[in-house]
PDB file of C-alpha atoms in Angstrom:
ATOM      1  CA  MET A   1       0.000   0.000   0.000  1.00 58.00           C
ATOM      2  CA  ALA A   2       1.400   3.404  -0.973  1.00 74.00           C
ATOM      3  CA  ALA A   3       2.243   5.799   1.825  1.00 77.00           C
ATOM      4  CA  ASN A   4       0.020   8.845   2.320  1.00 94.00           C
ATOM      5  CA  PHE A   5       2.413  10.564   4.748  1.00 97.00           C
ATOM      6  CA  GLN A   6      -0.030  10.848   7.641  1.00 97.00           C
ATOM      7  CA  ASN A   7       1.808   8.981  10.400  1.00 96.00           C
ATOM      8  CA  TYR A   8       5.207   9.511  11.998  1.00 97.00           C
ATOM      9  CA  ILE A   9       7.195   6.292  12.311  1.00 96.00           C
ATOM     10  CA  LEU A  10      10.278   7.999  13.746  1.00 98.00           C
ATOM     11  CA  GLN A  11      11.022  11.318  15.450  1.00 98.00           C
ATOM     12  CA  THR A  12      14.466  11.638  17.002  1.00 98.00           C
ATOM     13  CA  GLY A  13      17.489  13.741  17.684  1.00 98.00           C
ATOM     14  CA  THR A  14      20.756  12.409  16.286  1.00 98.00           C
ATOM     15  CA  ALA A  15      24.429  12.211  17.220  1.00 98.00           C
ATOM     16  CA  LEU A  16      25.070  15.136  14.841  1.00 98.00           C
ATOM     17  CA  HIS A  17      25.181  18.680  16.208  1.00 98.00           C
ATOM     18  CA  GLN A  18      22.901  21.338  14.746  1.00 98.00           C
ATOM     19  CA  THR A  19      23.818  22.163  11.154  1.00 98.00           C
ATOM     20  CA  ASP A  20      23.395  24.870   8.524  1.00 98.00           C
ATOM     21  CA  GLU A  21      23.495  25.508   4.768  1.00 96.00           C
ATOM     22  CA  THR A  22      27.028  24.063   4.530  1.00 98.00           C
ATOM     23  CA  PHE A  23      25.559  20.570   5.076  1.00 98.00           C
ATOM     24  CA  ALA A  24      23.677  18.313   2.632  1.00 98.00           C
ATOM     25  CA  PHE A  25      21.899  15.056   3.457  1.00 98.00           C
ATOM     26  CA  ALA A  26      20.865  11.800   1.786  1.00 98.00           C
ATOM     27  CA  LEU A  27      19.624   8.358   2.833  1.00 98.00           C
ATOM     28  CA  ALA A  28      20.950   5.022   1.563  1.00 98.00           C
ATOM     29  CA  ASP A  29      21.890   1.630   3.019  1.00 97.00           C
ATOM     30  CA  TRP A  30      25.641   1.831   3.644  1.00 98.00           C
ATOM     31  CA  ASP A  31      26.248  -1.339   5.663  1.00 97.00           C
ATOM     32  CA  GLY A  32      23.864  -3.785   3.948  1.00 96.00           C
ATOM     33  CA  ASP A  33      21.532  -4.245   6.929  1.00 96.00           C
ATOM     34  CA  SER A  34      18.440  -3.174   4.905  1.00 94.00           C
ATOM     35  CA  ARG A  35      18.031  -0.046   7.033  1.00 96.00           C
ATOM     36  CA  PRO A  36      18.659   3.356   5.401  1.00 97.00           C
ATOM     37  CA  ASP A  37      21.582   5.266   6.900  1.00 98.00           C
ATOM     38  CA  LEU A  38      21.974   9.057   6.969  1.00 98.00           C
ATOM     39  CA  PHE A  39      24.726  10.463   4.742  1.00 98.00           C
ATOM     40  CA  ILE A  40      25.976  13.851   5.895  1.00 98.00           C
ATOM     41  CA  VAL A  41      27.947  15.902   3.372  1.00 98.00           C
ATOM     42  CA  LYS A  42      29.855  18.808   4.929  1.00 98.00           C
ATOM     43  CA  LYS A  43      30.750  21.127   2.105  1.00 98.00           C
ATOM     44  CA  SER A  44      32.978  23.743   3.694  1.00 98.00           C
ATOM     45  CA  ASN A  45      34.705  24.856   6.908  1.00 97.00           C
ATOM     46  CA  THR A  46      36.003  21.322   7.307  1.00 98.00           C
ATOM     47  CA  GLY A  47      38.954  20.053   9.303  1.00 96.00           C
ATOM     48  CA  THR A  48      40.346  18.085   6.366  1.00 97.00           C
ATOM     49  CA  GLY A  49      40.236  20.970   3.881  1.00 97.00           C
ATOM     50  CA  GLY A  50      37.957  18.924   1.605  1.00 98.00           C
ATOM     51  CA  THR A  51      34.289  18.050   1.370  1.00 98.00           C
ATOM     52  CA  GLU A  52      33.656  15.510   4.133  1.00 98.00           C
ATOM     53  CA  VAL A  53      31.214  12.593   4.391  1.00 98.00           C
ATOM     54  CA  SER A  54      29.859  11.140   7.624  1.00 98.00           C
ATOM     55  CA  ILE A  55      27.282   8.357   7.907  1.00 98.00           C
ATOM     56  CA  LEU A  56      24.899   7.799  10.825  1.00 98.00           C
ATOM     57  CA  SER A  57      23.535   4.287  11.312  1.00 98.00           C
ATOM     58  CA  GLY A  58      19.829   3.858  10.648  1.00 98.00           C
ATOM     59  CA  ALA A  59      19.836   0.696  12.765  1.00 98.00           C
ATOM     60  CA  SER A  60      20.846   2.832  15.765  1.00 98.00           C
ATOM     61  CA  SER A  61      18.147   5.409  14.933  1.00 98.00           C
ATOM     62  CA  PHE A  62      21.005   7.728  13.895  1.00 98.00           C
ATOM     63  CA  GLN A  63      22.838   7.626  17.221  1.00 98.00           C
ATOM     64  CA  ASN A  64      26.066   5.935  16.022  1.00 98.00           C
ATOM     65  CA  PHE A  65      28.498   6.914  13.266  1.00 98.00           C
ATOM     66  CA  LEU A  66      29.489   4.304  10.676  1.00 98.00           C
ATOM     67  CA  LEU A  67      31.980   6.546   8.860  1.00 98.00           C
ATOM     68  CA  GLN A  68      33.573   9.978   9.206  1.00 98.00           C
ATOM     69  CA  THR A  69      36.008  10.887   6.442  1.00 98.00           C
ATOM     70  CA  GLY A  70      37.433  13.510   4.174  1.00 98.00           C
ATOM     71  CA  THR A  71      37.047  12.897   0.449  1.00 98.00           C
ATOM     72  CA  ALA A  72      38.949  13.502  -2.780  1.00 98.00           C
ATOM     73  CA  LEU A  73      36.660  16.490  -3.454  1.00 98.00           C
ATOM     74  CA  HIS A  74      37.767  20.014  -2.480  1.00 98.00           C
ATOM     75  CA  GLN A  75      35.530  22.145  -0.292  1.00 98.00           C
ATOM     76  CA  THR A  76      32.282  23.102  -2.016  1.00 98.00           C
ATOM     77  CA  ASP A  77      29.490  25.681  -1.850  1.00 98.00           C
ATOM     78  CA  HIS A  78      25.951  26.477  -3.033  1.00 97.00           C
ATOM     79  CA  ILE A  79      26.742  25.678  -6.685  1.00 98.00           C
ATOM     80  CA  PHE A  80      27.143  21.983  -5.798  1.00 98.00           C
ATOM     81  CA  ASP A  81      24.326  19.467  -5.251  1.00 98.00           C
ATOM     82  CA  PHE A  82      24.777  15.917  -3.958  1.00 98.00           C
ATOM     83  CA  ALA A  83      23.032  12.547  -4.123  1.00 98.00           C
ATOM     84  CA  VAL A  84      23.873   9.015  -2.966  1.00 98.00           C
ATOM     85  CA  VAL A  85      23.190   6.039  -5.272  1.00 98.00           C
ATOM     86  CA  ASP A  86      25.048   2.851  -6.227  1.00 98.00           C
ATOM     87  CA  TRP A  87      26.449   3.778  -9.666  1.00 98.00           C
ATOM     88  CA  ASN A  88      28.433   0.651 -10.570  1.00 97.00           C
ATOM     89  CA  ASN A  89      26.315  -2.046  -8.901  1.00 96.00           C
ATOM     90  CA  ASP A  90      29.057  -3.098  -6.484  1.00 97.00           C
ATOM     91  CA  GLY A  91      26.751  -2.894  -3.468  1.00 97.00           C
ATOM     92  CA  TRP A  92      28.260   0.334  -2.160  1.00 98.00           C
ATOM     93  CA  PRO A  93      26.397   3.660  -2.342  1.00 98.00           C
ATOM     94  CA  ASP A  94      28.451   6.210  -4.282  1.00 98.00           C
ATOM     95  CA  LEU A  95      28.486  10.007  -3.932  1.00 98.00           C
ATOM     96  CA  PHE A  96      27.140  11.923  -6.941  1.00 98.00           C
ATOM     97  CA  ILE A  97      28.389  15.486  -7.238  1.00 98.00           C
ATOM     98  CA  ILE A  98      26.486  17.898  -9.487  1.00 98.00           C
ATOM     99  CA  LYS A  99      28.396  21.099 -10.206  1.00 98.00           C
ATOM    100  CA  LYS A 100      25.908  23.582 -11.579  1.00 98.00           C
ATOM    101  CA  SER A 101      28.059  26.525 -12.673  1.00 98.00           C
ATOM    102  CA  ASN A 102      31.604  27.910 -12.921  1.00 98.00           C
ATOM    103  CA  THR A 103      32.555  24.696 -14.698  1.00 98.00           C
ATOM    104  CA  GLY A 104      35.448  24.039 -17.025  1.00 98.00           C
ATOM    105  CA  THR A 105      33.186  22.473 -19.645  1.00 98.00           C
ATOM    106  CA  GLY A 106      30.647  25.304 -19.677  1.00 98.00           C
ATOM    107  CA  SER A 107      27.951  22.778 -18.754  1.00 98.00           C
ATOM    108  CA  THR A 108      26.446  21.264 -15.616  1.00 98.00           C
ATOM    109  CA  GLU A 109      28.989  18.618 -14.641  1.00 99.00           C
ATOM    110  CA  VAL A 110      28.566  15.250 -12.896  1.00 98.00           C
ATOM    111  CA  SER A 111      31.252  13.510 -10.874  1.00 98.00           C
ATOM    112  CA  ILE A 112      30.942  10.296  -8.852  1.00 98.00           C
ATOM    113  CA  LEU A 113      33.084   9.288  -5.868  1.00 98.00           C
ATOM    114  CA  SER A 114      33.307   5.565  -5.120  1.00 98.00           C
ATOM    115  CA  GLY A 115      31.694   4.379  -1.916  1.00 98.00           C
ATOM    116  CA  ALA A 116      33.871   1.257  -2.003  1.00 98.00           C
ATOM    117  CA  SER A 117      36.947   3.516  -1.695  1.00 98.00           C
ATOM    118  CA  ASN A 118      35.383   5.542   1.142  1.00 98.00           C
ATOM    119  CA  PHE A 119      34.968   8.380  -1.369  1.00 98.00           C
ATOM    120  CA  GLN A 120      38.662   8.641  -2.229  1.00 98.00           C
ATOM    121  CA  ASP A 121      38.494   7.558  -5.910  1.00 98.00           C
ATOM    122  CA  TYR A 122      36.474   8.962  -8.817  1.00 98.00           C
ATOM    123  CA  LEU A 123      34.315   6.647 -10.930  1.00 98.00           C
ATOM    124  CA  LEU A 124      33.237   9.405 -13.348  1.00 98.00           C
ATOM    125  CA  GLN A 125      33.952  13.063 -14.078  1.00 98.00           C
ATOM    126  CA  THR A 126      32.062  14.517 -17.033  1.00 98.00           C
ATOM    127  CA  GLY A 127      30.333  17.475 -18.551  1.00 98.00           C
ATOM    128  CA  THR A 128      26.769  17.013 -19.806  1.00 98.00           C
ATOM    129  CA  PRO A 129      24.524  18.411 -22.584  1.00 98.00           C
ATOM    130  CA  LEU A 130      22.831  20.540 -19.902  1.00 98.00           C
ATOM    131  CA  HIS A 131      23.949  24.156 -19.809  1.00 98.00           C
ATOM    132  CA  GLN A 132      25.187  25.652 -16.564  1.00 98.00           C
ATOM    133  CA  THR A 133      22.391  25.919 -14.002  1.00 98.00           C
ATOM    134  CA  ASP A 134      21.369  27.886 -10.912  1.00 98.00           C
ATOM    135  CA  GLU A 135      19.039  27.792  -7.909  1.00 97.00           C
ATOM    136  CA  SER A 136      16.010  27.371 -10.183  1.00 98.00           C
ATOM    137  CA  PHE A 137      17.134  23.784 -10.877  1.00 98.00           C
ATOM    138  CA  ALA A 138      16.878  20.713  -8.637  1.00 98.00           C
ATOM    139  CA  PHE A 139      18.350  17.272  -9.283  1.00 98.00           C
ATOM    140  CA  ALA A 140      17.614  13.656  -8.358  1.00 98.00           C
ATOM    141  CA  LEU A 141      18.766  10.188  -9.423  1.00 98.00           C
ATOM    142  CA  ALA A 142      16.677   7.116 -10.208  1.00 98.00           C
ATOM    143  CA  ASP A 143      16.608   4.354 -12.823  1.00 98.00           C
ATOM    144  CA  TRP A 144      14.101   5.579 -15.435  1.00 98.00           C
ATOM    145  CA  THR A 145      14.747   2.938 -18.107  1.00 97.00           C
ATOM    146  CA  GLY A 146      15.129  -0.163 -15.936  1.00 97.00           C
ATOM    147  CA  ASP A 147      18.646  -0.838 -17.268  1.00 97.00           C
ATOM    148  CA  GLY A 148      20.259  -0.856 -13.816  1.00 96.00           C
ATOM    149  CA  LYS A 149      21.972   2.527 -14.290  1.00 97.00           C
ATOM    150  CA  PRO A 150      20.832   5.587 -12.320  1.00 98.00           C
ATOM    151  CA  ASP A 151      19.602   8.393 -14.595  1.00 98.00           C
ATOM    152  CA  LEU A 152      19.795  12.102 -13.776  1.00 98.00           C
ATOM    153  CA  PHE A 153      16.454  13.874 -13.258  1.00 99.00           C
ATOM    154  CA  ILE A 154      16.633  17.619 -13.874  1.00 98.00           C
ATOM    155  CA  ILE A 155      13.779  19.667 -12.420  1.00 98.00           C
ATOM    156  CA  LYS A 156      13.526  23.217 -13.751  1.00 98.00           C
ATOM    157  CA  LYS A 157      11.308  25.118 -11.373  1.00 98.00           C
ATOM    158  CA  SER A 158      10.855  28.496 -13.070  1.00 98.00           C
ATOM    159  CA  ASN A 159      11.602  30.598 -16.149  1.00 97.00           C
ATOM    160  CA  THR A 160      10.431  27.680 -18.285  1.00 98.00           C
ATOM    161  CA  GLY A 161       9.182  27.655 -21.845  1.00 97.00           C
ATOM    162  CA  THR A 162       6.086  25.651 -20.915  1.00 98.00           C
ATOM    163  CA  ASP A 163       5.127  27.911 -17.964  1.00 98.00           C
ATOM    164  CA  SER A 164       5.233  24.784 -15.792  1.00 98.00           C
ATOM    165  CA  THR A 165       7.811  22.984 -13.697  1.00 98.00           C
ATOM    166  CA  GLU A 166       9.728  20.965 -16.291  1.00 98.00           C
ATOM    167  CA  ILE A 167      11.500  17.607 -16.068  1.00 98.00           C
ATOM    168  CA  SER A 168      14.379  16.383 -18.192  1.00 98.00           C
ATOM    169  CA  ILE A 169      16.193  13.064 -17.731  1.00 98.00           C
ATOM    170  CA  LEU A 170      19.784  12.364 -18.782  1.00 98.00           C
ATOM    171  CA  SER A 171      20.698   8.730 -19.394  1.00 98.00           C
ATOM    172  CA  GLY A 172      23.102   7.110 -16.970  1.00 98.00           C
ATOM    173  CA  ALA A 173      23.940   4.448 -19.562  1.00 98.00           C
ATOM    174  CA  SER A 174      25.330   7.227 -21.790  1.00 98.00           C
ATOM    175  CA  SER A 175      27.266   8.737 -18.861  1.00 98.00           C
ATOM    176  CA  PHE A 176      24.715  11.571 -18.913  1.00 98.00           C
ATOM    177  CA  GLN A 177      25.277  12.527 -22.562  1.00 98.00           C
ATOM    178  CA  GLU A 178      21.811  11.696 -23.967  1.00 98.00           C
ATOM    179  CA  TYR A 179      18.325  12.846 -23.013  1.00 98.00           C
ATOM    180  CA  LEU A 180      15.646  10.252 -22.281  1.00 98.00           C
ATOM    181  CA  LEU A 181      12.856  12.778 -21.654  1.00 98.00           C
ATOM    182  CA  GLN A 182      12.230  16.517 -21.806  1.00 98.00           C
ATOM    183  CA  THR A 183       8.741  17.599 -20.791  1.00 98.00           C
ATOM    184  CA  GLY A 184       6.579  20.128 -19.038  1.00 98.00           C
ATOM    185  CA  THR A 185       4.374  18.844 -16.212  1.00 98.00           C
ATOM    186  CA  VAL A 186       0.966  19.608 -14.727  1.00 98.00           C
ATOM    187  CA  LEU A 187       2.720  21.398 -11.873  1.00 98.00           C
ATOM    188  CA  HIS A 188       2.884  25.184 -12.166  1.00 98.00           C
ATOM    189  CA  GLN A 189       6.217  26.962 -11.963  1.00 98.00           C
ATOM    190  CA  THR A 190       7.746  26.679  -8.489  1.00 98.00           C
ATOM    191  CA  ASP A 191      10.244  28.424  -6.229  1.00 98.00           C
ATOM    192  CA  HIS A 192      12.405  27.993  -3.129  1.00 96.00           C
ATOM    193  CA  SER A 193       9.380  26.886  -1.082  1.00 97.00           C
ATOM    194  CA  PHE A 194       9.347  23.583  -3.006  1.00 98.00           C
ATOM    195  CA  ASP A 195      11.635  20.566  -2.594  1.00 98.00           C
ATOM    196  CA  PHE A 196      11.639  17.540  -4.889  1.00 98.00           C
ATOM    197  CA  ALA A 197      12.525  13.848  -4.784  1.00 98.00           C
ATOM    198  CA  VAL A 198      12.146  10.938  -7.190  1.00 98.00           C
ATOM    199  CA  ALA A 199      10.922   7.489  -6.104  1.00 97.00           C
ATOM    200  CA  ASP A 200       8.524   4.778  -7.251  1.00 96.00           C
ATOM    201  CA  TRP A 201       5.602   5.777  -5.026  1.00 96.00           C
ATOM    202  CA  ASN A 202       3.022   3.277  -6.288  1.00 95.00           C
ATOM    203  CA  ASN A 203       5.333   0.359  -7.094  1.00 94.00           C
ATOM    204  CA  ASP A 204       4.486   0.305 -10.811  1.00 95.00           C
ATOM    205  CA  GLY A 205       8.129   0.253 -11.895  1.00 95.00           C
ATOM    206  CA  TRP A 206       8.236   3.940 -12.877  1.00 97.00           C
ATOM    207  CA  PRO A 207       9.987   6.595 -10.776  1.00 98.00           C
ATOM    208  CA  ASP A 208       7.487   9.263  -9.759  1.00 98.00           C
ATOM    209  CA  LEU A 209       8.077  12.907  -8.840  1.00 98.00           C
ATOM    210  CA  VAL A 210       7.528  13.654  -5.150  1.00 98.00           C
ATOM    211  CA  ILE A 211       6.772  17.346  -4.583  1.00 98.00           C
ATOM    212  CA  ILE A 212       7.173  18.851  -1.110  1.00 98.00           C
ATOM    213  CA  LYS A 213       5.571  22.264  -0.636  1.00 98.00           C
ATOM    214  CA  LYS A 214       7.076  23.626   2.531  1.00 98.00           C
ATOM    215  CA  ASN A 215       5.036  26.759   3.224  1.00 98.00           C
ATOM    216  CA  ASN A 216       2.289  29.087   1.995  1.00 97.00           C
ATOM    217  CA  THR A 217       0.024  26.041   1.800  1.00 98.00           C
ATOM    218  CA  ASP A 218      -3.770  25.825   1.956  1.00 97.00           C
ATOM    219  CA  THR A 219      -3.598  23.174   4.690  1.00 98.00           C
ATOM    220  CA  GLN A 220      -1.115  25.197   6.773  1.00 98.00           C
ATOM    221  CA  SER A 221       1.097  22.128   6.802  1.00 98.00           C
ATOM    222  CA  THR A 222       3.973  20.857   4.712  1.00 98.00           C
ATOM    223  CA  GLU A 223       2.161  19.304   1.738  1.00 98.00           C
ATOM    224  CA  VAL A 224       3.167  16.346  -0.431  1.00 98.00           C
ATOM    225  CA  SER A 225       2.065  15.697  -4.001  1.00 98.00           C
ATOM    226  CA  VAL A 226       3.147  12.895  -6.336  1.00 98.00           C
ATOM    227  CA  LEU A 227       3.222  13.068 -10.146  1.00 98.00           C
ATOM    228  CA  SER A 228       3.054   9.784 -12.055  1.00 98.00           C
ATOM    229  CA  GLY A 229       6.194   8.776 -13.909  1.00 98.00           C
ATOM    230  CA  ALA A 230       4.191   6.294 -15.975  1.00 98.00           C
ATOM    231  CA  MET A 231       2.166   9.253 -17.283  1.00 98.00           C
ATOM    232  CA  ASN A 232       5.275  11.360 -17.979  1.00 98.00           C
ATOM    233  CA  PHE A 233       4.350  13.564 -15.012  1.00 98.00           C
ATOM    234  CA  GLN A 234       1.019  14.686 -16.455  1.00 98.00           C
ATOM    235  CA  GLN A 235      -1.198  13.153 -13.728  1.00 98.00           C
ATOM    236  CA  TYR A 236      -1.317  13.396  -9.935  1.00 98.00           C
ATOM    237  CA  LEU A 237      -1.231  10.226  -7.846  1.00 98.00           C
ATOM    238  CA  LEU A 238      -1.489  12.073  -4.513  1.00 98.00           C
ATOM    239  CA  GLN A 239      -2.080  15.570  -3.171  1.00 98.00           C
ATOM    240  CA  THR A 240      -2.194  15.833   0.617  1.00 98.00           C
ATOM    241  CA  GLY A 241      -1.397  17.835   3.686  1.00 98.00           C
ATOM    242  CA  THR A 242       0.688  16.156   6.395  1.00 98.00           C
ATOM    243  CA  PRO A 243       1.060  16.277  10.198  1.00 98.00           C
ATOM    244  CA  GLN A 244       4.263  18.277   9.640  1.00 98.00           C
ATOM    245  CA  HIS A 245       3.834  22.005  10.203  1.00 98.00           C
ATOM    246  CA  GLU A 246       4.935  24.433   7.533  1.00 98.00           C
ATOM    247  CA  THR A 247       8.700  24.411   7.073  1.00 98.00           C
ATOM    248  CA  ASP A 248      11.474  26.617   5.707  1.00 97.00           C
ATOM    249  CA  HIS A 249      15.139  26.623   4.645  1.00 95.00           C
ATOM    250  CA  ASN A 250      16.046  25.000   7.985  1.00 97.00           C
ATOM    251  CA  PHE A 251      14.439  21.740   6.790  1.00 98.00           C
ATOM    252  CA  THR A 252      15.551  19.351   4.075  1.00 98.00           C
ATOM    253  CA  PHE A 253      13.610  16.394   2.674  1.00 98.00           C
ATOM    254  CA  THR A 254      14.312  13.073   1.037  1.00 96.00           C
ATOM    255  CA  VAL A 255      12.430   9.840   0.395  1.00 97.00           C
ATOM    256  CA  THR A 256      13.315   6.366   1.594  1.00 96.00           C
ATOM    257  CA  ASP A 257      11.787   2.974   2.397  1.00 94.00           C
ATOM    258  CA  TRP A 258      12.437   3.031   6.129  1.00 95.00           C
ATOM    259  CA  ASN A 259      10.805  -0.191   7.284  1.00 86.00           C
ATOM    260  CA  LYS A 260      10.792  -2.240   4.048  1.00 84.00           C
ATOM    261  CA  GLN A 261       7.024  -2.319   3.704  1.00 76.00           C
ATOM    262  CA  ASP A 262       6.920  -1.603  -0.041  1.00 67.00           C
ATOM    263  CA  GLY A 263       6.522   2.054   0.730  1.00 72.00           C
ATOM    264  CA  CYS A 264       7.924   5.449  -0.026  1.00 92.00           C
ATOM    265  CA  ASP A 265       8.477   7.265   3.263  1.00 97.00           C
ATOM    266  CA  LEU A 266       9.282  10.966   3.675  1.00 98.00           C
ATOM    267  CA  ALA A 267      12.371  11.781   5.730  1.00 98.00           C
ATOM    268  CA  ILE A 268      12.468  15.263   7.265  1.00 98.00           C
ATOM    269  CA  VAL A 269      15.823  16.578   8.466  1.00 98.00           C
ATOM    270  CA  LYS A 270      15.678  19.611  10.755  1.00 98.00           C
ATOM    271  CA  LYS A 271      19.111  21.197  10.799  1.00 98.00           C
ATOM    272  CA  GLY A 272      18.919  23.895  13.467  1.00 97.00           C
ATOM    273  CA  GLN A 273      16.700  25.517  16.103  1.00 97.00           C
ATOM    274  CA  THR A 274      15.887  22.064  17.448  1.00 98.00           C
ATOM    275  CA  GLY A 275      14.609  21.051  20.849  1.00 97.00           C
ATOM    276  CA  THR A 276      17.302  18.397  21.238  1.00 98.00           C
ATOM    277  CA  GLY A 277      20.224  20.676  20.343  1.00 98.00           C
ATOM    278  CA  SER A 278      21.087  18.258  17.548  1.00 98.00           C
ATOM    279  CA  THR A 279      20.170  17.768  13.917  1.00 98.00           C
ATOM    280  CA  GLU A 280      16.830  15.958  14.117  1.00 98.00           C
ATOM    281  CA  ILE A 281      15.210  13.473  11.747  1.00 98.00           C
ATOM    282  CA  SER A 282      11.569  12.490  11.425  1.00 98.00           C
ATOM    283  CA  ILE A 283      10.031   9.974   9.027  1.00 98.00           C
ATOM    284  CA  LEU A 284       6.453  10.138   7.752  1.00 97.00           C
ATOM    285  CA  ARG A 285       4.774   7.018   6.383  1.00 95.00           C
TER     286      ARG A 285
END
C-alpha cells in the first residue's frame, strides 16, 4: 500500500550537532543491513580541507556513526548538489556530485566518488549536454529505463518555456550525454518553497516525482504531491497535507523505504533551532 504521509514512524534527535546551509543530506543503506543510513555531506569549513562525508547508522536510529572521512573532493558551496546512489552495482552507495556553474566544460557537470573507496576515488567526471544551471534547478537520481543505471532527473522550477515545472532526464547508460525525456508537467512553476525527490511511489516500476511544498500552503502544513512517472508527469497520484507544520530553509527532505514495507516514506531533516540541540530526523509514512 502506498504511503500517504499521515503517520510519523520515527522522530528523534541524532548524534550530529545542529547544522546549517554548509551541510547536505541523503539516505541510503551503507552497511547492507536493509536499514537506510543518513549520509551527511559537509561542504565547507572542514577540518580536512575537503568536502567531508559522515554516515549515521539507521539501525541505531542515527545515534552511532558508521563513517567519518574527508574525500577527494575540495571544499564546495551552493553551486554543488549531492546525491547518494550505487552507480556501478558493487553494493556500495556512491556520492554523486552535481556542479551547476563555474565549470570548465561550460555545462552542468557530474562527478561520482566511489563508496567502495570511502569516497577517495572517482568513478566518473564529465560534462553534460545541460547548460550551466542555478538555484532554479533541482536534481535527483533514479533508474528511469530499468537498465540498472541511475539516470539524472533535472527539475527546472521556473523561467520555463512551458510555464510549468519541467522535467528532463539524462541517461546514466550514456554517462549523462543523452536525453531520455524533456517535458513540461501539470505542476505550475515553483520556487524555493518547493523541494523535490524521485521514487517509485506506487510500485508500478516507474519513478514518480515527489513534490514537497514547505510553506504558503492551503492546509497550513507541509504538503506532499506525487506526479506519475508512468504518465510522464502529467497526472497526480497524490495531493495531501501532512502532520508536519509548515517548514522553511532549515528543513531538508528526502524519500526512503524506512521499514521495508513496499513504501515510499518521507524523511524530514531539521538542521537547526531544534529542541534536542542536535540535527533531528523524522520519518512520515
